[in-house]
Amino acid sequence: MGSRRDFIEKITVTALSAPILFNSTSLFATSDEVYEGPMLRVAIMGLGSYGTRVAKAMKTCKRAKLVGVISGTPSKIVDWQATYNIPKKNCYNYDNFDEIKNNPDIDAVYVITPNALHHDQVIRVAKAGKHAICEKPMAINAKDGEEMIKACNDANVKLLVGYRMHFEPNTLEVIRMRKAGEFGDIKFFQGQSGFKIGDPTQWRLNKELAGGGSMMDIGIYSINGARYMVGEEPIWVTAQETKTDPVKFKEGVDETIQFQMGFPSGAVASCLSTYAVSHLDRFYLNGIDGFAEMQPSTGYGPIKGRTHKGPLTEPIVTHQTVQMDEMAKIILENKKPEVPVDGNEAVKDLKIIDAIYEAIKTGKKVML
């Protein structure tokens, strides 16, 4: 298993093949509404496995359309042109994509490249006058993230981040229940995010490209999940790192991190991020009056779970289709999402990641 994308896809296939508590006719269901309004015209930067997943999902979008590509591999551009009917004038490489500023047919660029490249690429997109959508983690540290936000603000363009779970129906139902007080005072959250990573030469195990290891790749799901499940921002973190294979996981590339967070209300979170153990994709939220358990909690779908009131039965959707349609509403209609997906939201996660690495280095509790 080579990457988080592979892991999440495998979790998806496993979940789909197992007995599940929903009507199969609702699988990846979409609304029958006819939409005749403006379309968000998107170019994808980075034509790897996840870029391909997003492109396929956009085929059924109502408000967003794939119109361009940016890649350093000419053969991929040719393939995508044929597959997605992309005109040559909307195709760019990493050296010349600043020229999109002169292309009125592109509204936004979705940056899906290795983590360490996001900072410079998003800033270039902003300077070209285009809205930026960036995969998570938005950057490799909070400082870089804040610079990206400033560049987009200065250019008067929006900066959104690929938090697809913020639009997932079962996730939103748990958030609704928490806001309605159905769990009572929240006391505890547990997040488990991990898989056994494969190819040791991949960019996710290269600190210069990834900015870290499992925490930057899969652990961010538990960080972000804790925040939207508990409904508060943490005020402290502690963390411990375990490394069993220093050859594969070189200096600065974490294999396994256990971390804890404390919240203003007194609620606590206990989380695990790992590249060494497979089949970890679970969230658990506990309040004085009830609980929610989600497993899989962040895979591509279906998200499954239960609360003290019974199974979660919200419609199953293609996450990236819903994400792109909702982001079109945010960009074109200034819609406010239930859970933020902007650059400020991403920097909150990055500040926590920075603090986790500091806690590991110092062995002390780090205040946020």
mmCIF file of C-alpha atoms in Angstrom:
data_model
loop_
_atom_site.group_PDB
_atom_site.id
_atom_site.type_symbol
_atom_site.label_atom_id
_atom_site.label_comp_id
_atom_site.label_asym_id
_atom_site.label_seq_id
_atom_site.Cartn_x
_atom_site.Cartn_y
_atom_site.Cartn_z
ATOM 1 C CA MET A 1 0.000 0.000 0.000
ATOM 2 C CA GLY A 2 1.783 3.063 -1.212
ATOM 3 C CA SER A 3 -0.044 6.129 0.043
ATOM 4 C CA ARG A 4 -2.960 7.632 1.920
ATOM 5 C CA ARG A 5 -4.886 7.739 -1.369
ATOM 6 C CA ASP A 6 -4.421 3.978 -1.783
ATOM 7 C CA PHE A 7 -5.395 3.369 1.836
ATOM 8 C CA ILE A 8 -8.560 5.427 1.679
ATOM 9 C CA GLU A 9 -9.540 3.822 -1.619
ATOM 10 C CA LYS A 10 -9.018 0.345 -0.140
ATOM 11 C CA ILE A 11 -11.108 1.270 2.896
ATOM 12 C CA THR A 12 -13.800 2.464 0.488
ATOM 13 C CA VAL A 13 -13.843 -0.777 -1.506
ATOM 14 C CA THR A 14 -13.889 -2.850 1.679
ATOM 15 C CA ALA A 15 -16.780 -0.845 3.076
ATOM 16 C CA LEU A 16 -18.731 -1.090 -0.146
ATOM 17 C CA SER A 17 -18.330 -4.864 -0.317
ATOM 18 C CA ALA A 18 -19.458 -5.405 3.285
ATOM 19 C CA PRO A 19 -23.070 -5.438 4.534
ATOM 20 C CA ILE A 20 -24.027 -1.815 5.073
ATOM 21 C CA LEU A 21 -26.982 -0.084 6.615
ATOM 22 C CA PHE A 22 -28.311 2.002 3.766
ATOM 23 C CA ASN A 23 -30.402 1.683 0.665
ATOM 24 C CA SER A 24 -28.067 0.858 -2.218
ATOM 25 C CA THR A 25 -30.151 2.977 -4.575
ATOM 26 C CA SER A 26 -28.902 6.059 -2.688
ATOM 27 C CA LEU A 27 -25.240 5.245 -3.330
ATOM 28 C CA PHE A 28 -23.542 8.324 -4.769
ATOM 29 C CA ALA A 29 -26.976 9.811 -5.309
ATOM 30 C CA THR A 30 -27.225 13.300 -6.762
ATOM 31 C CA SER A 31 -30.048 15.802 -6.807
ATOM 32 C CA ASP A 32 -32.370 15.979 -9.814
ATOM 33 C CA GLU A 33 -32.394 19.771 -9.702
ATOM 34 C CA VAL A 34 -31.682 21.538 -12.964
ATOM 35 C CA TYR A 35 -29.027 24.202 -12.547
ATOM 36 C CA GLU A 36 -28.655 26.962 -15.089
ATOM 37 C CA GLY A 37 -26.497 29.433 -13.181
ATOM 38 C CA PRO A 38 -22.795 30.294 -13.490
ATOM 39 C CA MET A 39 -20.179 27.530 -13.471
ATOM 40 C CA LEU A 40 -16.893 27.593 -11.583
ATOM 41 C CA ARG A 41 -14.287 26.817 -14.251
ATOM 42 C CA VAL A 42 -11.404 24.923 -12.661
ATOM 43 C CA ALA A 43 -7.895 23.932 -13.705
ATOM 44 C CA ILE A 44 -6.296 21.080 -11.776
ATOM 45 C CA MET A 45 -2.600 21.385 -10.917
ATOM 46 C CA GLY A 46 -1.017 18.001 -10.283
ATOM 47 C CA LEU A 47 -2.397 15.104 -12.319
ATOM 48 C CA GLY A 48 -1.650 12.237 -9.938
ATOM 49 C CA SER A 49 -4.037 9.740 -8.398
ATOM 50 C CA TYR A 50 -6.001 12.240 -6.343
ATOM 51 C CA GLY A 51 -6.137 14.798 -9.124
ATOM 52 C CA THR A 52 -7.618 12.039 -11.272
ATOM 53 C CA ARG A 53 -10.176 11.225 -8.584
ATOM 54 C CA VAL A 54 -11.246 14.863 -8.398
ATOM 55 C CA ALA A 55 -11.479 15.115 -12.189
ATOM 56 C CA LYS A 56 -13.699 12.034 -12.409
ATOM 57 C CA ALA A 57 -15.923 13.308 -9.615
ATOM 58 C CA MET A 58 -16.314 16.664 -11.347
ATOM 59 C CA LYS A 59 -17.979 14.972 -14.308
ATOM 60 C CA THR A 60 -21.220 14.965 -12.291
ATOM 61 C CA CYS A 61 -20.826 18.419 -10.751
ATOM 62 C CA LYS A 62 -23.602 20.899 -11.450
ATOM 63 C CA ARG A 63 -21.757 24.102 -10.564
ATOM 64 C CA ALA A 64 -18.097 23.286 -11.236
ATOM 65 C CA LYS A 65 -16.404 22.216 -14.453
ATOM 66 C CA LEU A 66 -12.900 20.997 -15.241
ATOM 67 C CA VAL A 67 -11.549 23.225 -18.005
ATOM 68 C CA GLY A 68 -7.752 23.200 -17.632
ATOM 69 C CA VAL A 69 -4.695 21.317 -16.421
ATOM 70 C CA ILE A 70 -1.238 22.153 -15.080
ATOM 71 C CA SER A 71 1.393 19.432 -15.019
ATOM 72 C CA GLY A 72 5.105 18.834 -15.363
ATOM 73 C CA THR A 73 4.481 15.664 -17.370
ATOM 74 C CA PRO A 74 3.587 16.349 -21.037
ATOM 75 C CA SER A 75 2.185 12.848 -21.593
ATOM 76 C CA LYS A 76 -0.317 13.321 -18.779
ATOM 77 C CA ILE A 77 -1.495 16.568 -20.316
ATOM 78 C CA VAL A 78 -2.119 14.823 -23.635
ATOM 79 C CA ASP A 79 -4.060 12.037 -21.922
ATOM 80 C CA TRP A 80 -6.169 14.472 -19.920
ATOM 81 C CA GLN A 81 -6.907 16.576 -22.987
ATOM 82 C CA ALA A 82 -8.407 13.531 -24.665
ATOM 83 C CA THR A 83 -10.197 12.193 -21.596
ATOM 84 C CA TYR A 84 -11.736 15.446 -20.385
ATOM 85 C CA ASN A 85 -11.981 17.407 -23.636
ATOM 86 C CA ILE A 86 -9.630 20.134 -22.456
ATOM 87 C CA PRO A 87 -8.553 22.687 -25.071
ATOM 88 C CA LYS A 88 -4.836 23.135 -25.649
ATOM 89 C CA LYS A 89 -4.999 26.809 -24.696
ATOM 90 C CA ASN A 90 -5.984 25.755 -21.153
ATOM 91 C CA CYS A 91 -2.956 23.473 -20.663
ATOM 92 C CA TYR A 92 0.107 24.677 -18.770
ATOM 93 C CA ASN A 93 3.257 23.375 -17.110
ATOM 94 C CA TYR A 94 4.838 24.383 -13.803
ATOM 95 C CA ASP A 95 7.069 26.947 -15.491
ATOM 96 C CA ASN A 96 4.460 28.853 -17.486
ATOM 97 C CA PHE A 97 1.226 28.570 -15.517
ATOM 98 C CA ASP A 98 1.510 32.217 -14.443
ATOM 99 C CA GLU A 99 0.099 32.895 -17.926
ATOM 100 C CA ILE A 100 -3.348 31.863 -16.689
ATOM 101 C CA LYS A 101 -3.707 35.509 -15.742
ATOM 102 C CA ASN A 102 -4.420 36.109 -19.429
ATOM 103 C CA ASN A 103 -6.936 33.251 -19.696
ATOM 104 C CA PRO A 104 -10.503 34.387 -18.960
ATOM 105 C CA ASP A 105 -11.789 30.807 -19.265
ATOM 106 C CA ILE A 106 -10.229 29.719 -15.943
ATOM 107 C CA ASP A 107 -11.676 30.960 -12.639
ATOM 108 C CA ALA A 108 -9.824 28.811 -10.118
ATOM 109 C CA VAL A 109 -6.869 26.443 -9.796
ATOM 110 C CA TYR A 110 -7.005 23.346 -7.572
ATOM 111 C CA VAL A 111 -3.457 22.693 -6.329
ATOM 112 C CA ILE A 112 -2.946 18.945 -5.766
ATOM 113 C CA THR A 113 0.841 18.652 -5.531
ATOM 114 C CA PRO A 114 3.275 17.596 -2.747
ATOM 115 C CA ASN A 115 2.805 19.596 0.455
ATOM 116 C CA ALA A 116 5.977 21.666 0.277
ATOM 117 C CA LEU A 117 5.050 23.008 -3.162
ATOM 118 C CA HIS A 118 1.685 24.438 -2.098
ATOM 119 C CA HIS A 119 3.061 27.692 -0.687
ATOM 120 C CA ASP A 120 4.762 28.992 -3.818
ATOM 121 C CA GLN A 121 2.190 27.582 -6.228
ATOM 122 C CA VAL A 122 -0.814 29.082 -4.441
ATOM 123 C CA ILE A 123 0.910 32.458 -4.226
ATOM 124 C CA ARG A 124 1.577 32.328 -7.972
ATOM 125 C CA VAL A 125 -2.071 31.417 -8.613
ATOM 126 C CA ALA A 126 -3.179 34.378 -6.518
ATOM 127 C CA LYS A 127 -0.845 36.768 -8.320
ATOM 128 C CA ALA A 128 -2.370 35.539 -11.583
ATOM 129 C CA GLY A 129 -5.734 36.707 -10.274
ATOM 130 C CA LYS A 130 -7.326 33.276 -9.924
ATOM 131 C CA HIS A 131 -9.072 31.738 -6.924
ATOM 132 C CA ALA A 132 -7.018 29.003 -5.247
ATOM 133 C CA ILE A 133 -8.206 25.657 -3.949
ATOM 134 C CA CYS A 134 -5.428 23.777 -2.179
ATOM 135 C CA GLU A 135 -5.182 20.230 -0.921
ATOM 136 C CA LYS A 136 -4.471 19.711 2.761
ATOM 137 C CA PRO A 137 -2.247 20.240 4.546
ATOM 138 C CA MET A 138 -2.359 23.687 3.002
ATOM 139 C CA ALA A 139 1.321 24.212 3.823
ATOM 140 C CA ILE A 140 4.112 22.611 5.838
ATOM 141 C CA ASN A 141 3.842 25.117 8.694
ATOM 142 C CA ALA A 142 1.616 27.928 9.907
ATOM 143 C CA LYS A 143 3.993 30.683 8.796
ATOM 144 C CA ASP A 144 3.802 29.533 5.172
ATOM 145 C CA GLY A 145 0.035 29.206 5.478
ATOM 146 C CA GLU A 146 -0.327 32.781 6.706
ATOM 147 C CA GLU A 147 1.761 34.008 3.782
ATOM 148 C CA MET A 148 -0.583 32.182 1.396
ATOM 149 C CA ILE A 149 -3.609 33.810 3.018
ATOM 150 C CA LYS A 150 -2.029 37.258 2.711
ATOM 151 C CA ALA A 151 -1.206 36.716 -0.965
ATOM 152 C CA CYS A 152 -4.794 35.728 -1.732
ATOM 153 C CA ASN A 153 -6.208 38.611 0.289
ATOM 154 C CA ASP A 154 -3.885 41.062 -1.469
ATOM 155 C CA ALA A 155 -5.018 39.717 -4.841
ATOM 156 C CA ASN A 156 -8.687 39.781 -3.792
ATOM 157 C CA VAL A 157 -9.145 36.093 -4.569
ATOM 158 C CA LYS A 158 -10.494 33.310 -2.372
ATOM 159 C CA LEU A 159 -8.339 30.583 -0.830
ATOM 160 C CA LEU A 160 -10.164 27.340 -0.065
ATOM 161 C CA VAL A 161 -8.749 24.042 1.181
ATOM 162 C CA GLY A 162 -9.822 20.505 0.276
ATOM 163 C CA TYR A 163 -11.618 19.632 3.500
ATOM 164 C CA ARG A 164 -14.083 17.282 1.811
ATOM 165 C CA MET A 165 -15.348 15.919 5.153
ATOM 166 C CA HIS A 166 -16.832 19.341 5.907
ATOM 167 C CA PHE A 167 -19.515 18.581 3.303
ATOM 168 C CA GLU A 168 -20.057 14.870 4.062
ATOM 169 C CA PRO A 169 -23.672 14.216 5.202
ATOM 170 C CA ASN A 170 -23.066 11.827 8.127
ATOM 171 C CA THR A 171 -20.293 14.066 9.433
ATOM 172 C CA LEU A 172 -22.592 17.074 9.215
ATOM 173 C CA GLU A 173 -25.320 15.147 11.037
ATOM 174 C CA VAL A 174 -22.980 14.473 13.981
ATOM 175 C CA ILE A 175 -22.041 18.161 14.027
ATOM 176 C CA ARG A 176 -25.755 19.083 13.978
ATOM 177 C CA MET A 177 -26.463 16.745 16.894
ATOM 178 C CA ARG A 178 -23.584 18.188 18.886
ATOM 179 C CA LYS A 179 -24.726 21.756 18.251
ATOM 180 C CA ALA A 180 -28.271 20.784 19.253
ATOM 181 C CA GLY A 181 -26.977 19.490 22.578
ATOM 182 C CA GLU A 182 -27.942 15.878 21.889
ATOM 183 C CA PHE A 183 -24.653 14.570 23.299
ATOM 184 C CA GLY A 184 -24.672 16.926 26.277
ATOM 185 C CA ASP A 185 -21.403 18.434 27.432
ATOM 186 C CA ILE A 186 -18.579 16.978 25.360
ATOM 187 C CA LYS A 187 -15.924 15.248 27.440
ATOM 188 C CA PHE A 188 -13.759 13.136 25.134
ATOM 189 C CA PHE A 189 -12.709 12.631 21.536
ATOM 190 C CA GLN A 190 -10.597 9.858 20.090
ATOM 191 C CA GLY A 191 -9.158 9.973 16.576
ATOM 192 C CA GLN A 192 -7.256 7.128 14.950
ATOM 193 C CA SER A 193 -5.725 7.807 11.549
ATOM 194 C CA GLY A 194 -3.227 5.454 9.987
ATOM 195 C CA PHE A 195 -2.122 2.933 7.404
ATOM 196 C CA LYS A 196 1.000 0.977 6.598
ATOM 197 C CA ILE A 197 2.857 2.957 3.968
ATOM 198 C CA GLY A 198 4.613 1.173 1.132
ATOM 199 C CA ASP A 199 7.167 2.456 -1.395
ATOM 200 C CA PRO A 200 10.022 4.025 0.614
ATOM 201 C CA THR A 201 11.005 6.246 -2.330
ATOM 202 C CA GLN A 202 7.660 8.084 -2.583
ATOM 203 C CA TRP A 203 7.466 11.813 -1.901
ATOM 204 C CA ARG A 204 5.442 11.317 1.296
ATOM 205 C CA LEU A 205 8.595 9.930 2.933
ATOM 206 C CA ASN A 206 10.737 12.818 1.691
ATOM 207 C CA LYS A 207 10.851 15.588 4.303
ATOM 208 C CA GLU A 208 11.718 18.220 1.707
ATOM 209 C CA LEU A 209 8.485 17.513 -0.178
ATOM 210 C CA ALA A 210 6.160 16.296 2.590
ATOM 211 C CA GLY A 211 7.227 18.552 5.457
ATOM 212 C CA GLY A 212 7.045 15.613 7.854
ATOM 213 C CA GLY A 213 5.579 12.130 7.850
ATOM 214 C CA SER A 214 2.305 10.564 8.903
ATOM 215 C CA MET A 215 1.174 13.682 10.785
ATOM 216 C CA MET A 216 1.245 15.831 7.634
ATOM 217 C CA ASP A 217 -0.475 13.147 5.582
ATOM 218 C CA ILE A 218 -3.041 11.269 7.659
ATOM 219 C CA GLY A 219 -2.789 12.740 11.174
ATOM 220 C CA ILE A 220 -4.286 16.025 10.058
ATOM 221 C CA TYR A 221 -7.618 14.212 9.756
ATOM 222 C CA SER A 222 -7.706 13.531 13.503
ATOM 223 C CA ILE A 223 -6.635 17.098 14.283
ATOM 224 C CA ASN A 224 -9.319 18.613 12.089
ATOM 225 C CA GLY A 225 -11.879 16.004 13.157
ATOM 226 C CA ALA A 226 -11.297 16.755 16.829
ATOM 227 C CA ARG A 227 -11.956 20.424 16.178
ATOM 228 C CA TYR A 228 -15.220 19.994 14.273
ATOM 229 C CA MET A 229 -16.489 17.120 16.417
ATOM 230 C CA VAL A 230 -15.773 18.778 19.773
ATOM 231 C CA GLY A 231 -16.702 22.211 18.429
ATOM 232 C CA GLU A 232 -13.855 24.041 20.169
ATOM 233 C CA GLU A 233 -10.283 25.079 19.495
ATOM 234 C CA PRO A 234 -7.633 23.293 21.570
ATOM 235 C CA ILE A 235 -5.598 25.312 24.051
ATOM 236 C CA TRP A 236 -2.757 22.831 24.652
ATOM 237 C CA VAL A 237 -1.117 19.775 23.136
ATOM 238 C CA THR A 238 1.224 17.045 24.276
ATOM 239 C CA ALA A 239 2.772 14.454 21.972
ATOM 240 C CA GLN A 240 5.048 11.430 21.802
ATOM 241 C CA GLU A 241 6.778 9.936 18.768
ATOM 242 C CA THR A 242 7.559 6.260 18.147
ATOM 243 C CA LYS A 243 9.902 5.206 15.355
ATOM 244 C CA THR A 244 10.591 1.511 14.707
ATOM 245 C CA ASP A 245 12.213 1.848 11.273
ATOM 246 C CA PRO A 246 14.713 4.754 11.157
ATOM 247 C CA VAL A 247 15.901 3.665 7.718
ATOM 248 C CA LYS A 248 12.493 4.065 6.088
ATOM 249 C CA PHE A 249 11.464 6.961 8.314
ATOM 250 C CA LYS A 250 14.463 9.241 8.229
ATOM 251 C CA GLU A 251 15.099 12.300 10.381
ATOM 252 C CA GLY A 252 12.121 14.640 10.206
ATOM 253 C CA VAL A 253 9.759 11.991 8.804
ATOM 254 C CA ASP A 254 7.525 10.722 11.591
ATOM 255 C CA GLU A 255 6.307 7.138 11.601
ATOM 256 C CA THR A 256 3.905 7.175 14.559
ATOM 257 C CA ILE A 257 2.773 10.031 16.781
ATOM 258 C CA GLN A 258 0.421 9.847 19.736
ATOM 259 C CA PHE A 259 -0.916 13.251 20.668
ATOM 260 C CA GLN A 260 -3.329 14.749 23.127
ATOM 261 C CA MET A 261 -5.249 18.024 23.050
ATOM 262 C CA GLY A 262 -7.103 19.959 25.709
ATOM 263 C CA PHE A 263 -10.060 22.263 25.091
ATOM 264 C CA PRO A 264 -11.398 25.282 27.016
ATOM 265 C CA SER A 265 -14.432 23.363 28.305
ATOM 266 C CA GLY A 266 -12.240 20.687 29.841
ATOM 267 C CA ALA A 267 -12.822 18.179 27.037
ATOM 268 C CA VAL A 268 -9.755 16.201 25.998
ATOM 269 C CA ALA A 269 -8.726 14.401 22.812
ATOM 270 C CA SER A 270 -6.452 11.382 22.440
ATOM 271 C CA CYS A 271 -5.268 10.712 18.895
ATOM 272 C CA LEU A 272 -2.946 8.500 16.898
ATOM 273 C CA SER A 273 -1.279 9.202 13.562
ATOM 274 C CA THR A 274 0.736 6.387 11.997
ATOM 275 C CA TYR A 275 2.341 4.992 8.873
ATOM 276 C CA ALA A 276 2.973 1.653 10.604
ATOM 277 C CA VAL A 277 -0.477 0.187 11.302
ATOM 278 C CA SER A 278 -3.239 -0.460 8.803
ATOM 279 C CA HIS A 279 -7.016 -0.056 9.058
ATOM 280 C CA LEU A 280 -7.057 2.927 11.407
ATOM 281 C CA ASP A 281 -9.869 5.277 10.419
ATOM 282 C CA ARG A 282 -12.087 5.894 13.431
ATOM 283 C CA PHE A 283 -13.530 8.852 15.324
ATOM 284 C CA TYR A 284 -15.278 8.566 18.686
ATOM 285 C CA LEU A 285 -17.013 11.458 20.446
ATOM 286 C CA ASN A 286 -18.356 11.144 23.988
ATOM 287 C CA GLY A 287 -20.631 13.504 25.887
ATOM 288 C CA ILE A 288 -22.458 13.164 29.183
ATOM 289 C CA ASP A 289 -25.720 12.336 27.363
ATOM 290 C CA GLY A 290 -24.550 10.353 24.355
ATOM 291 C CA PHE A 291 -21.875 9.407 21.858
ATOM 292 C CA ALA A 292 -21.009 9.221 18.171
ATOM 293 C CA GLU A 293 -18.726 6.658 16.578
ATOM 294 C CA MET A 294 -17.638 6.830 12.925
ATOM 295 C CA GLN A 295 -15.724 4.046 11.175
ATOM 296 C CA PRO A 296 -14.658 4.664 8.449
ATOM 297 C CA SER A 297 -14.577 8.291 9.522
ATOM 298 C CA THR A 298 -12.629 9.974 6.705
ATOM 299 C CA GLY A 299 -12.368 7.457 3.848
ATOM 300 C CA TYR A 300 -13.745 8.318 0.443
ATOM 301 C CA GLY A 301 -17.010 6.631 1.310
ATOM 302 C CA PRO A 302 -19.297 5.406 2.494
ATOM 303 C CA ILE A 303 -18.763 6.988 5.889
ATOM 304 C CA LYS A 304 -20.409 4.707 8.417
ATOM 305 C CA GLY A 305 -21.261 5.265 12.031
ATOM 306 C CA ARG A 306 -23.700 5.260 14.873
ATOM 307 C CA THR A 307 -24.736 7.351 17.825
ATOM 308 C CA HIS A 308 -26.529 6.518 21.044
ATOM 309 C CA LYS A 309 -29.721 7.027 19.003
ATOM 310 C CA GLY A 310 -28.852 4.456 16.334
ATOM 311 C CA PRO A 311 -27.071 4.157 12.974
ATOM 312 C CA LEU A 312 -26.148 7.201 10.908
ATOM 313 C CA THR A 313 -28.217 6.966 7.731
ATOM 314 C CA GLU A 314 -27.587 10.167 5.789
ATOM 315 C CA PRO A 315 -27.284 9.900 1.968
ATOM 316 C CA ILE A 316 -24.063 8.488 0.566
ATOM 317 C CA VAL A 317 -22.345 10.914 -1.789
ATOM 318 C CA THR A 318 -19.179 11.230 -3.823
ATOM 319 C CA HIS A 319 -17.191 13.535 -1.552
ATOM 320 C CA GLN A 320 -15.272 15.378 -4.253
ATOM 321 C CA THR A 321 -18.403 16.045 -6.332
ATOM 322 C CA VAL A 322 -20.173 17.632 -3.382
ATOM 323 C CA GLN A 323 -17.020 19.472 -2.322
ATOM 324 C CA MET A 324 -16.519 21.102 -5.717
ATOM 325 C CA ASP A 325 -20.172 22.066 -6.100
ATOM 326 C CA GLU A 326 -20.181 23.573 -2.615
ATOM 327 C CA MET A 327 -16.917 25.387 -3.252
ATOM 328 C CA ALA A 328 -18.455 26.829 -6.400
ATOM 329 C CA LYS A 329 -21.217 28.257 -4.219
ATOM 330 C CA ILE A 330 -18.640 29.697 -1.813
ATOM 331 C CA ILE A 331 -16.640 31.340 -4.607
ATOM 332 C CA LEU A 332 -19.475 32.434 -6.899
ATOM 333 C CA GLU A 333 -22.262 33.109 -4.384
ATOM 334 C CA ASN A 334 -20.329 33.840 -1.179
ATOM 335 C CA LYS A 335 -22.126 30.979 0.552
ATOM 336 C CA LYS A 336 -21.006 30.318 4.126
ATOM 337 C CA PRO A 337 -20.397 26.600 4.716
ATOM 338 C CA GLU A 338 -21.475 24.845 7.912
ATOM 339 C CA VAL A 339 -17.795 24.194 8.705
ATOM 340 C CA PRO A 340 -15.204 26.607 7.246
ATOM 341 C CA VAL A 341 -12.924 25.467 4.426
ATOM 342 C CA ASP A 342 -10.876 28.630 3.972
ATOM 343 C CA GLY A 343 -7.218 29.358 4.549
ATOM 344 C CA ASN A 344 -7.831 30.524 8.111
ATOM 345 C CA GLU A 345 -9.319 27.127 8.933
ATOM 346 C CA ALA A 346 -6.235 25.442 7.508
ATOM 347 C CA VAL A 347 -3.820 27.601 9.479
ATOM 348 C CA LYS A 348 -5.545 26.513 12.699
ATOM 349 C CA ASP A 349 -4.619 22.922 11.858
ATOM 350 C CA LEU A 350 -1.085 23.949 10.923
ATOM 351 C CA LYS A 351 -0.558 25.743 14.236
ATOM 352 C CA ILE A 352 -1.559 22.560 16.029
ATOM 353 C CA ILE A 353 0.824 20.488 13.895
ATOM 354 C CA ASP A 354 3.624 22.962 14.652
ATOM 355 C CA ALA A 355 2.837 22.609 18.364
ATOM 356 C CA ILE A 356 2.777 18.800 18.167
ATOM 357 C CA TYR A 357 6.255 18.746 16.638
ATOM 358 C CA GLU A 358 7.436 21.188 19.310
ATOM 359 C CA ALA A 359 5.957 18.995 22.059
ATOM 360 C CA ILE A 360 7.810 15.981 20.691
ATOM 361 C CA LYS A 361 11.065 17.916 20.545
ATOM 362 C CA THR A 362 10.809 19.398 24.029
ATOM 363 C CA GLY A 363 8.858 16.684 25.821
ATOM 364 C CA LYS A 364 6.643 19.405 27.312
ATOM 365 C CA LYS A 365 3.022 20.508 27.090
ATOM 366 C CA VAL A 366 2.745 23.271 24.500
ATOM 367 C CA MET A 367 0.136 25.978 24.951
ATOM 368 C CA LEU A 368 -1.694 27.260 21.905
#
